[in-house]
Coordinates of C-alpha atoms in Angstrom, one line a residue:
M1 CA 0.0 0.0 0.0
I2 CA 1.1 3.6 -0.6
I3 CA 0.8 6.0 2.4
H4 CA 1.8 9.6 3.2
L5 CA 4.0 10.0 6.2
S6 CA 4.2 12.8 8.7
E7 CA 6.7 15.6 8.1
Q8 CA 9.1 14.3 10.8
V9 CA 9.2 10.8 9.2
Q10 CA 9.6 12.3 5.8
K11 CA 12.7 14.2 6.9
R12 CA 14.2 10.9 8.3
L13 CA 13.4 8.9 5.2
G14 CA 13.5 11.6 2.6
K15 CA 10.5 10.3 0.7
T16 CA 6.9 11.4 0.6
E17 CA 5.4 8.2 -0.8
L18 CA 6.4 4.7 0.4
V19 CA 5.2 1.2 0.0
I20 CA 4.8 -0.7 3.2
I21 CA 4.4 -4.5 3.3
T22 CA 3.4 -6.4 6.4
E23 CA 3.6 -10.2 6.6
R24 CA 2.5 -12.3 9.5
V25 CA 5.5 -14.4 10.5
D26 CA 4.0 -15.9 13.7
D27 CA 5.2 -19.5 14.2
V28 CA 6.2 -20.1 10.5
A29 CA 9.9 -19.3 11.2
L30 CA 9.9 -21.7 14.2
L31 CA 8.3 -24.5 12.2
L32 CA 10.7 -24.1 9.2
G33 CA 13.7 -23.9 11.6
Q34 CA 12.5 -27.1 13.3
M35 CA 12.0 -28.9 10.0
M36 CA 15.4 -27.8 8.7
K37 CA 17.0 -29.1 11.9
M38 CA 15.2 -32.5 11.3
G39 CA 16.7 -32.5 7.8
L40 CA 13.3 -32.7 6.1
P41 CA 14.1 -30.6 3.0
E42 CA 17.3 -32.6 2.2
I43 CA 15.8 -36.0 2.9
L44 CA 12.8 -35.3 0.7
D45 CA 15.0 -34.0 -2.0
N46 CA 17.3 -37.0 -1.9
H47 CA 14.4 -39.5 -2.3
L48 CA 11.8 -37.8 -4.5
P49 CA 12.5 -37.9 -8.2
K50 CA 13.1 -34.7 -10.1
H51 CA 12.5 -34.4 -13.9
W52 CA 15.5 -33.1 -15.8
K53 CA 13.4 -30.3 -17.2
Q54 CA 11.8 -29.5 -13.8
R55 CA 12.3 -25.9 -12.7
G56 CA 11.3 -23.9 -9.6
L57 CA 11.5 -24.9 -6.0
S58 CA 12.6 -28.4 -5.0
W59 CA 10.2 -30.9 -3.8
G60 CA 11.7 -30.8 -0.3
W61 CA 11.2 -27.1 0.2
T62 CA 7.8 -27.3 -1.4
A63 CA 6.7 -29.9 1.1
V64 CA 8.1 -28.1 4.2
I65 CA 6.6 -24.8 3.3
W66 CA 3.2 -26.5 2.6
L67 CA 3.6 -28.3 6.0
A68 CA 4.3 -25.0 7.7
Y69 CA 1.1 -23.6 6.3
I70 CA -0.9 -26.7 7.3
L71 CA 0.5 -26.7 10.9
T72 CA -0.2 -23.0 11.2
E73 CA -3.7 -22.8 9.6
G74 CA -5.0 -26.3 10.2
D75 CA -6.0 -26.4 6.5
H76 CA -4.6 -29.0 4.0
R77 CA -6.5 -27.8 1.0
K78 CA -4.2 -27.3 -2.0
V79 CA -6.2 -24.5 -3.4
A80 CA -5.4 -22.2 -0.5
V81 CA -1.6 -22.5 -0.4
E82 CA -0.9 -20.3 -3.5
T83 CA -2.7 -17.4 -1.9
Y84 CA -1.0 -17.9 1.4
V85 CA 2.4 -17.9 -0.1
T86 CA 1.7 -14.7 -2.1
G87 CA 1.4 -12.9 1.2
M88 CA 4.5 -14.5 2.7
T89 CA 7.1 -14.4 -0.1
H90 CA 9.6 -12.1 1.7
T91 CA 9.5 -14.2 4.9
L92 CA 9.7 -17.6 3.1
S93 CA 12.4 -16.5 0.8
Q94 CA 14.6 -15.2 3.6
L95 CA 14.1 -18.3 5.8
S96 CA 14.6 -20.8 3.0
G97 CA 17.4 -19.0 1.1
H98 CA 15.5 -19.6 -2.1
T99 CA 13.4 -17.3 -4.2
I100 CA 9.8 -18.3 -3.4
R101 CA 7.1 -17.8 -6.1
A102 CA 3.4 -18.5 -5.7
L103 CA 3.4 -20.6 -8.8
D104 CA 5.6 -23.1 -7.0
F105 CA 2.5 -24.0 -5.0
S106 CA -0.1 -24.3 -7.7
D107 CA -2.7 -27.0 -7.4
D108 CA -1.1 -29.1 -10.1
R109 CA 2.4 -28.9 -8.6
L110 CA 1.1 -29.9 -5.1
A111 CA -0.8 -32.8 -6.7
H112 CA 2.5 -34.0 -8.3
L113 CA 4.2 -33.9 -4.8
L114 CA 1.4 -36.0 -3.3
S115 CA 1.6 -38.5 -6.1
H116 CA 5.3 -39.0 -5.5
L117 CA 4.8 -39.4 -1.7
S118 CA 2.1 -42.0 -2.3
K119 CA 4.6 -44.4 -3.9
A120 CA 6.2 -46.9 -1.4
T121 CA 9.4 -46.9 -3.4
Y122 CA 9.9 -43.2 -2.3
W123 CA 8.0 -43.1 1.0
H124 CA 9.6 -46.0 2.8
P125 CA 13.2 -44.7 2.3
I126 CA 12.0 -41.3 3.4
E127 CA 10.6 -42.7 6.6
Q128 CA 13.8 -44.7 7.2
A129 CA 16.1 -41.8 6.7
L130 CA 14.0 -39.6 9.0
N131 CA 14.0 -42.2 11.7
E132 CA 17.8 -42.7 11.5
R133 CA 18.4 -38.9 11.7
S134 CA 15.9 -38.3 14.5
I135 CA 17.2 -41.1 16.6
T136 CA 20.8 -40.0 16.1
V137 CA 20.3 -36.3 16.5
H138 CA 18.0 -36.4 19.5
D139 CA 19.5 -39.5 21.1
L140 CA 16.1 -41.2 21.3
P141 CA 15.5 -44.5 23.0
T142 CA 14.4 -47.3 20.6
E143 CA 13.3 -50.2 22.9
V144 CA 9.5 -49.8 22.8
I145 CA 7.4 -49.6 19.7
R146 CA 3.6 -49.1 19.8
C147 CA 1.3 -50.3 16.9
D148 CA -2.3 -49.3 16.4
A149 CA -4.7 -48.4 13.6
T150 CA -7.4 -45.7 13.2
T151 CA -10.0 -44.8 10.5
V152 CA -10.7 -41.5 8.8
S153 CA -14.2 -41.1 7.3
G154 CA -15.0 -39.1 4.2
S155 CA -17.8 -38.3 1.7
H156 CA -16.2 -40.1 -1.2
D157 CA -17.7 -42.4 -3.8
V158 CA -17.0 -46.0 -3.1
V159 CA -15.5 -47.9 -6.1
E160 CA -14.4 -51.5 -6.2
G161 CA -10.7 -51.9 -5.3
G162 CA -10.5 -48.3 -4.1
L163 CA -9.1 -47.0 -0.8
V164 CA -12.3 -45.5 0.5
Q165 CA -14.6 -48.3 1.6
F166 CA -17.2 -49.0 4.2
G167 CA -16.0 -50.8 7.3
H168 CA -16.1 -50.9 11.1
S169 CA -15.6 -47.4 12.4
K170 CA -15.8 -45.7 15.7
D171 CA -16.1 -42.3 14.1
D172 CA -19.0 -42.6 11.6
P173 CA -20.1 -46.1 10.5
N174 CA -22.5 -44.5 8.0
R175 CA -19.7 -43.1 5.8
P176 CA -16.9 -44.8 3.9
Q177 CA -13.4 -44.6 5.3
I178 CA -9.7 -45.2 4.9
K179 CA -7.6 -47.1 7.5
I180 CA -4.3 -45.8 8.8
M181 CA -1.8 -48.2 10.4
T182 CA 1.0 -46.7 12.5
G183 CA 4.0 -47.9 14.4
A184 CA 5.2 -45.3 16.9
L185 CA 8.3 -44.8 19.0
D186 CA 8.0 -44.6 22.8
P187 CA 8.1 -42.5 24.8
L188 CA 7.7 -39.7 22.2
G189 CA 4.6 -41.1 20.4
M190 CA 6.4 -40.2 17.1
P191 CA 5.2 -42.1 14.0
L192 CA 8.0 -44.3 12.6
A193 CA 6.1 -46.1 9.9
T194 CA 2.6 -45.5 8.4
D195 CA 0.5 -47.4 6.0
V196 CA -2.7 -46.1 4.3
L197 CA -5.0 -49.0 3.5
S198 CA -8.6 -49.6 2.3
G199 CA -11.2 -49.0 4.9
E200 CA -12.9 -52.4 5.0
R201 CA -9.7 -54.3 6.1
A202 CA -9.6 -55.8 9.6
D203 CA -6.8 -54.6 11.9
D204 CA -5.4 -58.1 12.6
G205 CA -3.8 -58.5 9.2
L206 CA -2.0 -55.1 9.3
Y207 CA 0.4 -55.7 12.1
T208 CA 2.9 -58.0 10.5
A209 CA 3.6 -55.7 7.6
I210 CA 4.2 -52.7 9.8
I211 CA 6.3 -54.8 12.2
D212 CA 8.6 -56.0 9.4
R213 CA 9.1 -52.4 8.1
L214 CA 10.0 -51.2 11.5
Q215 CA 12.4 -54.1 12.0
R216 CA 14.2 -53.4 8.8
G217 CA 14.5 -49.7 9.6
L218 CA 15.7 -50.0 13.2
T219 CA 17.9 -53.1 12.7
K220 CA 17.9 -53.7 16.4
P221 CA 17.1 -57.1 18.0
G222 CA 14.9 -57.5 21.0
L223 CA 12.4 -54.7 20.5
L224 CA 9.3 -54.6 22.6
F225 CA 6.1 -54.2 20.5
V226 CA 3.0 -53.0 22.5
G227 CA -0.5 -53.1 21.0
D228 CA -4.1 -53.6 21.8
C229 CA -5.9 -57.0 21.9
K230 CA -5.9 -57.3 18.1
M231 CA -2.1 -57.6 18.2
S232 CA -2.4 -60.6 20.5
A233 CA -3.5 -62.8 17.6
L234 CA -1.5 -66.1 17.7
E235 CA 0.0 -65.5 14.2
I236 CA 1.4 -62.1 15.2
R237 CA 2.8 -63.4 18.5
A238 CA 4.5 -66.3 16.6
H239 CA 5.9 -63.9 14.1
L240 CA 7.4 -61.6 16.7
A241 CA 8.8 -64.5 18.7
S242 CA 10.4 -65.9 15.6
Q243 CA 12.2 -62.6 15.0
Q244 CA 13.5 -62.5 18.6
H245 CA 11.3 -59.6 19.5
A246 CA 9.0 -59.2 22.6
Y247 CA 5.3 -58.4 22.6
L248 CA 2.9 -57.1 25.2
S249 CA -0.9 -56.9 24.7
P250 CA -4.1 -57.7 26.4
L251 CA -5.9 -61.0 25.6
P252 CA -9.4 -60.6 24.1
L253 CA -12.3 -62.2 25.9
T254 CA -13.1 -64.6 23.0
G255 CA -12.5 -68.2 22.2
T256 CA -10.5 -70.3 24.7
T257 CA -9.3 -67.2 26.5
A258 CA -12.9 -66.4 27.6
E259 CA -13.2 -69.9 29.0
Q260 CA -9.9 -69.8 30.8
M261 CA -10.5 -66.3 32.1
T262 CA -13.2 -67.6 34.5
T263 CA -10.6 -69.8 36.2
W264 CA -7.9 -67.1 36.2
I265 CA -10.3 -64.7 37.9
S266 CA -11.3 -67.2 40.5
Q267 CA -7.6 -67.8 41.3
G268 CA -7.1 -64.0 41.5
V269 CA -10.0 -63.6 43.8
A270 CA -8.7 -66.3 46.1
Q271 CA -5.2 -64.8 46.1
A272 CA -6.7 -61.3 46.9
K273 CA -8.5 -62.7 49.9
A274 CA -5.2 -64.3 51.0
G275 CA -3.3 -61.1 50.4
E276 CA -1.0 -62.7 47.9
L277 CA -1.5 -60.4 44.9
Q278 CA 1.4 -58.2 43.9
A279 CA 0.7 -54.5 44.3
I280 CA 1.4 -52.2 41.3
V281 CA 1.9 -48.5 42.2
S282 CA 2.6 -45.4 40.2
I283 CA 3.6 -41.8 41.1
N284 CA 1.0 -39.1 40.7
D285 CA 1.5 -35.4 40.1
K286 CA 2.1 -34.8 43.8
D287 CA 4.9 -37.4 43.9
E288 CA 2.8 -39.7 45.9
E289 CA 2.6 -43.5 45.4
V290 CA -0.9 -44.6 44.3
L291 CA -2.1 -48.2 44.0
V292 CA -3.3 -48.6 40.4
A293 CA -3.6 -52.4 40.2
Q294 CA -2.9 -55.8 41.7
G295 CA -2.1 -59.1 40.0
Y296 CA -0.3 -62.3 39.6
E297 CA 1.4 -64.1 36.7
F298 CA 2.2 -67.6 35.5
E299 CA 4.1 -69.1 32.6
R300 CA 2.9 -71.4 29.8
V301 CA 4.2 -72.8 26.5
C302 CA 2.6 -71.3 23.5
R303 CA 2.3 -73.6 20.4
M304 CA 1.4 -72.9 16.8
Q305 CA 1.2 -75.5 14.0
E306 CA 3.0 -74.4 10.8
A307 CA 3.8 -76.1 7.5
K308 CA 7.3 -76.9 8.6
G309 CA 6.1 -78.3 11.9
Q310 CA 5.1 -77.0 15.3
R311 CA 6.5 -73.8 16.6
Q312 CA 6.6 -73.3 20.4
W313 CA 7.9 -70.6 22.7
P314 CA 7.5 -69.6 26.4
E315 CA 5.2 -66.7 27.4
R316 CA 3.8 -65.2 30.5
I317 CA 0.2 -64.5 31.4
L318 CA -0.3 -61.5 33.6
V319 CA -3.7 -61.5 35.4
I320 CA -4.4 -58.0 36.6
H321 CA -7.1 -56.4 38.7
S322 CA -7.7 -52.7 38.4
P323 CA -9.8 -51.0 41.1
A324 CA -10.6 -48.1 38.8
H325 CA -11.7 -50.5 36.0
A326 CA -13.8 -52.5 38.5
E327 CA -15.5 -49.3 39.7
Q328 CA -16.2 -48.3 36.1
Q329 CA -17.7 -51.7 35.3
A330 CA -19.8 -51.6 38.5
S331 CA -21.1 -48.1 37.6
G332 CA -22.0 -49.4 34.1
L333 CA -23.8 -52.3 35.6
E334 CA -25.8 -50.0 37.9
K335 CA -26.8 -47.9 34.9
R336 CA -27.8 -50.9 32.9
L337 CA -29.9 -52.3 35.8
A338 CA -31.7 -49.0 36.2
N339 CA -32.3 -48.7 32.4
A340 CA -33.7 -52.3 32.4
E341 CA -36.0 -51.6 35.3
T342 CA -37.4 -48.4 33.7
K343 CA -37.9 -50.1 30.3
I344 CA -39.6 -53.2 31.8
H345 CA -42.0 -51.0 33.9
A346 CA -42.8 -49.2 30.7
L347 CA -44.0 -52.4 29.1
T348 CA -47.2 -52.4 31.0
P349 CA -48.5 -48.8 31.3
A350 CA -51.6 -47.9 33.2
K351 CA -54.8 -48.1 31.2
G352 CA -55.7 -45.0 29.2
R353 CA -56.3 -43.6 25.8
G354 CA -53.4 -44.6 23.5
K355 CA -51.8 -46.9 26.1
R356 CA -51.2 -50.2 24.4
Q357 CA -51.7 -53.2 26.7
I358 CA -50.0 -56.6 26.5
T359 CA -52.7 -59.3 26.4
E360 CA -50.6 -62.4 25.9
E361 CA -48.2 -63.8 28.5
A362 CA -45.8 -65.1 25.8
N363 CA -45.6 -61.6 24.3
L364 CA -44.8 -60.1 27.8
L365 CA -42.1 -62.7 28.5
E366 CA -40.5 -62.1 25.0
A367 CA -40.5 -58.3 25.6
I368 CA -38.9 -58.7 29.0
H369 CA -36.2 -61.0 27.6
K370 CA -35.4 -58.5 24.9
V371 CA -34.8 -55.8 27.5
L372 CA -32.7 -58.0 29.7
K373 CA -30.6 -59.1 26.8
A374 CA -30.1 -55.6 25.4
Q375 CA -29.0 -54.3 28.8
R376 CA -26.8 -57.4 29.5
V377 CA -28.5 -58.0 32.9
E378 CA -29.9 -61.5 32.2
G379 CA -30.4 -63.5 35.5
L380 CA -29.9 -60.4 37.7
L381 CA -33.6 -59.2 37.9
M382 CA -36.7 -61.0 39.1
I383 CA -39.9 -59.7 37.6
A384 CA -43.3 -60.3 39.1
Y385 CA -46.4 -59.8 37.1
V386 CA -50.2 -60.6 37.3
K387 CA -52.9 -61.4 34.9
Q388 CA -55.8 -59.0 35.2
T389 CA -59.2 -60.0 33.8
E390 CA -62.3 -57.8 33.4
R391 CA -65.7 -59.2 32.4
H392 CA -68.3 -57.0 30.8
T393 CA -71.9 -58.1 30.0
H394 CA -73.6 -56.8 26.8
Y395 CA -77.0 -57.4 25.2
V396 CA -76.9 -59.1 21.9
G397 CA -78.0 -56.9 19.0
R398 CA -79.3 -53.4 19.0
G399 CA -82.1 -51.9 21.0
R400 CA -83.1 -51.5 24.6
G401 CA -82.3 -54.3 27.1
S402 CA -84.9 -56.5 28.7
A403 CA -85.0 -59.6 30.9
K404 CA -85.7 -61.8 27.9
R405 CA -82.9 -60.5 25.6
D406 CA -79.8 -62.6 25.0
K407 CA -76.6 -61.5 26.7
R408 CA -72.9 -62.1 26.1
V409 CA -70.0 -61.8 28.4
I410 CA -66.8 -60.1 27.0
E411 CA -63.6 -60.9 28.8
Q412 CA -60.6 -58.4 28.6
V413 CA -57.2 -59.6 29.7
R414 CA -54.1 -57.5 30.4
Y415 CA -50.8 -58.2 32.1
Q416 CA -49.3 -55.9 34.7
I417 CA -45.8 -55.8 36.1
T418 CA -46.1 -55.6 39.8
S419 CA -42.5 -55.6 41.0
I420 CA -38.9 -55.8 39.9
T421 CA -36.5 -57.2 42.4
R422 CA -32.7 -57.4 42.1
H423 CA -30.9 -60.7 42.8
D424 CA -28.4 -59.3 45.2
G425 CA -26.4 -62.5 45.4
P426 CA -25.6 -62.9 41.7
I427 CA -25.0 -59.1 41.4
A428 CA -22.6 -59.1 44.3
A429 CA -20.8 -62.2 42.8
L430 CA -20.6 -60.5 39.4
K431 CA -19.2 -57.3 40.9
A432 CA -16.5 -59.3 42.8
R433 CA -15.2 -60.4 39.4
F434 CA -15.1 -57.0 37.9
G435 CA -11.8 -55.2 37.0
W436 CA -9.9 -58.3 35.8
K437 CA -7.9 -58.3 32.6
A438 CA -5.3 -60.7 31.2
F439 CA -2.1 -59.6 29.4
V440 CA 0.3 -61.8 27.4
T441 CA 4.1 -61.2 26.9
N442 CA 7.1 -63.3 26.0
A443 CA 9.5 -60.8 27.6
T444 CA 11.4 -62.1 30.6
K445 CA 10.8 -61.0 34.1
Q446 CA 14.2 -59.4 34.2
R447 CA 13.3 -57.2 31.2
L448 CA 9.7 -56.6 32.0
S449 CA 8.4 -57.2 35.5
L450 CA 4.7 -57.5 36.2
S451 CA 4.5 -53.9 37.4
D452 CA 6.5 -52.6 34.5
A453 CA 4.3 -54.4 32.0
V454 CA 1.1 -52.9 33.4
L455 CA 2.5 -49.3 33.6
C456 CA 4.0 -49.7 30.1
Y457 CA 0.7 -50.6 28.6
R458 CA -1.1 -47.8 30.4
H459 CA 0.9 -45.4 28.2
E460 CA -1.1 -46.5 25.2
Y461 CA -2.4 -42.9 25.0
R462 CA 0.9 -41.9 23.4
I463 CA 0.0 -43.5 20.1
E464 CA -3.5 -42.2 20.4
R465 CA -2.1 -38.6 20.4
I466 CA -0.8 -39.2 16.9
F467 CA -4.4 -39.9 15.7
H468 CA -5.7 -37.1 17.7
R469 CA -3.3 -34.6 16.1
L470 CA -4.1 -35.9 12.7
K471 CA -7.8 -35.3 13.2
S472 CA -7.6 -32.1 15.2
R473 CA -4.5 -29.9 14.6
L474 CA -3.9 -31.2 11.0
Q475 CA -7.6 -31.6 10.2
I476 CA -7.2 -34.7 8.1
A477 CA -11.0 -35.1 7.9
P478 CA -12.7 -34.2 5.7
L479 CA -10.3 -35.2 3.0
F480 CA -10.3 -32.6 0.2
V481 CA -8.7 -35.0 -2.3
K482 CA -10.4 -37.7 -4.2
R483 CA -7.9 -39.9 -6.0
D484 CA -6.3 -42.8 -4.1
D485 CA -2.7 -41.6 -4.7
Q486 CA -3.6 -38.1 -3.5
I487 CA -5.3 -39.6 -0.4
Q488 CA -2.2 -41.7 0.4
G489 CA 0.3 -38.9 -0.3
L490 CA -1.6 -36.3 1.8
T491 CA -1.9 -38.7 4.7
Y492 CA 1.9 -39.4 4.6
L493 CA 2.5 -35.6 4.4
L494 CA 0.4 -35.0 7.4
T495 CA 2.2 -37.7 9.4
L496 CA 5.4 -35.6 8.7
G497 CA 3.6 -32.8 10.4
V498 CA 2.9 -35.0 13.5
R499 CA 6.7 -35.8 13.6
V500 CA 7.5 -32.1 13.7
L501 CA 5.1 -31.5 16.6
T502 CA 6.3 -34.6 18.5
V503 CA 10.0 -33.9 18.2
M504 CA 9.6 -30.2 19.1
E505 CA 7.5 -31.1 22.2
F506 CA 9.9 -33.9 23.3
T507 CA 13.0 -31.7 22.9
L508 CA 11.5 -28.8 24.8
R509 CA 10.2 -30.9 27.6
R510 CA 13.5 -32.8 28.0
S511 CA 15.4 -29.4 28.2
L512 CA 13.0 -28.1 30.8
Q513 CA 13.2 -31.2 33.0
R514 CA 17.0 -31.4 32.7
D515 CA 17.3 -27.8 34.0
H516 CA 14.4 -28.2 36.5
A517 CA 12.8 -25.1 34.8
K518 CA 9.3 -24.1 33.8
L519 CA 7.8 -21.9 31.1
P520 CA 5.3 -19.2 32.0
G521 CA 2.7 -17.5 29.9
L522 CA 1.6 -20.5 27.7
H523 CA -1.8 -20.7 29.2
Q524 CA -4.0 -17.8 28.1
E525 CA -6.6 -18.7 30.7
N526 CA -4.0 -18.3 33.4
R527 CA -1.0 -16.2 32.5
H528 CA 0.7 -16.9 35.9
K529 CA 0.7 -20.7 35.3
C530 CA 4.1 -22.3 34.7
T531 CA 4.6 -25.7 33.1
D532 CA 7.5 -28.0 32.4
K533 CA 5.4 -30.1 30.1
P534 CA 4.3 -27.7 27.4
T535 CA 2.4 -29.1 24.4
A536 CA 3.6 -28.3 20.9
E537 CA 0.3 -26.6 20.1
R538 CA 0.7 -24.1 23.0
V539 CA 4.3 -23.4 22.0
L540 CA 3.2 -22.5 18.4
K541 CA 0.4 -20.4 19.8
A542 CA 3.0 -18.5 21.9
F543 CA 4.5 -17.1 18.7
S544 CA 1.3 -15.4 17.5
K545 CA 1.4 -11.7 16.6
V546 CA 4.9 -11.7 15.3
S547 CA 5.0 -9.7 12.1
L548 CA 7.5 -8.4 9.6
T549 CA 7.2 -4.9 8.2
I550 CA 9.1 -3.9 5.0
I551 CA 9.3 -0.3 3.8
K552 CA 10.0 0.3 0.1
D553 CA 10.1 3.3 -2.1
V554 CA 7.8 3.6 -5.1
A555 CA 10.7 2.2 -7.2
G556 CA 10.6 -1.0 -5.2
R557 CA 13.9 -0.5 -3.4
E558 CA 14.0 -1.7 0.2
M559 CA 14.6 1.1 2.7
S560 CA 13.9 -0.6 6.1
R561 CA 12.7 -3.8 7.8
W562 CA 11.2 -4.2 11.2
L563 CA 10.3 -7.4 13.1
T564 CA 8.1 -7.6 16.2
P565 CA 10.6 -8.0 19.1
L566 CA 10.6 -11.5 20.6
S567 CA 9.6 -11.9 24.3
S568 CA 11.9 -13.6 26.8
V569 CA 9.7 -16.7 26.7
Q570 CA 9.9 -16.9 22.9
Q571 CA 13.7 -16.6 23.0
D572 CA 13.9 -19.2 25.8
I573 CA 11.8 -21.6 23.7
L574 CA 14.1 -21.1 20.6
Q575 CA 17.2 -21.7 22.7
R576 CA 15.9 -24.9 24.2
L577 CA 14.9 -26.2 20.8
G578 CA 18.4 -25.6 19.6
L579 CA 17.2 -22.8 17.3
E580 CA 19.0 -19.5 17.7
A581 CA 17.1 -16.2 18.0
S582 CA 18.8 -15.2 14.8
L583 CA 16.2 -17.5 13.1
Y584 CA 13.8 -14.6 13.4
R585 CA 16.3 -11.7 13.4
Q586 CA 17.6 -12.7 10.0
L587 CA 14.2 -11.5 8.7
E588 CA 15.3 -7.9 9.5
I589 CA 18.4 -8.2 7.2
Q590 CA 17.7 -5.8 4.3
N591 CA 17.5 -7.3 0.9
T592 CA 19.8 -5.2 -1.3
G593 CA 18.9 -7.1 -4.4
N594 CA 15.7 -5.2 -4.8

């Protein structure tokens, strides 16, 4: 824009008309600095193909600038990037060291980038190179790997053989979906390997492929793979045992395990009465020891028949009782019992207009059974009911009645629930068995004690944060791309964004805990609150309202640059992330080329 300045400013600058450009820098410099430190531009450039006639920005820098936009705006639409870059060319050019043009981020060019990322021949080496660099640079532990899958629903047309298919979904079973399988590194919760698969596939068959990829990339024996009950399938356990890796997962209450669980719980209840269960404690936020569970374990030999013969290996069964889980189950039972009582009473309403009555005993019993089964309280309620019969005498035919007219008796029958009584004995016996769960592992006691196994599994939320960030911060749903290669490529790109957030958060927290320090001012609702466990999302928000102002003369020559001064908290964050404050200050260096 062209503005007229005051006389005092005119004397200082010697111009009456100036062009002033303002760009919102905010957290973009921080994100680009973090991605450069992770080596993202170089790794992408090394593994993505470049046509010999290709001009313009490299694929690596195209990807990281697009990622910076996505992480800042929470918008992965290709159509919006070109406009965004147009308003950020000076900032992006200064930070990247390349001349940035809006056409580098056209819809077609971004589509080509996603097409390259979708190919396993390019994506798998990119993941492996990133893993090696992150583990080396940040000295990350690599003993525990978590595997899990999630779904992402979309309003896409379902075609045979396509990625988007109908399947079991916790999000929206009425819409088609894709499935994302991820292996993540503990304790960061950083995605190490990701597969995008068709939405109708069951989770069980996805673990082996992701495990093999992780094993090839980490090249370290004796990894501990942790997953939910779907990972406890016998074939997956046999595969891990044959590769000299360990596993830890809960056993599902199906098949022979459901039958054996009754005996295991009985043994656990008996040991609890005898005071023989091992206590499992954790440290809460107040540095106090809190009892989280009790349990016992035993060993068994696991066998699996294969074409080459029978494979067998030792494994441990950990039978655990959680008071919190037992309380949750008891609360659920109370709610179901109350719902059942209400629904059963409603079966026989008082007589009145529009109140349908049950006139057949078989119909009443069938309705009661449906309610008990739906609420899963069969055998826990005793229902008493009575048959009520009313007889009414009417004259046959029309006309006034008389002593000689024929009469007929009409009998009306209805059934009425009179009382519902809870069977206290069976209910108490059922509650006594609440809170029990069985885990299976082939790790030795020396490597993974009973207590360590339970506490390790309880950190399952770490991989769930990956899915949460994909669906919240990165807004993967709804998907604004339609073709399968675009869906795959975009999903892989967004997982790179999760890596950036995860590494940033881990590095900052480790620095704060090492120095026994805390950061203030990250919580807008309480500016006095300090934390040594800041989230990456709050860190990025702390860099809002940082802008770059460039003053040019009407000929286009730069005369001055000014950047919003960084606060002490912002400077501390940059220093702890290993990013110098000059990352932002370099934006004030005047470009003499214009």
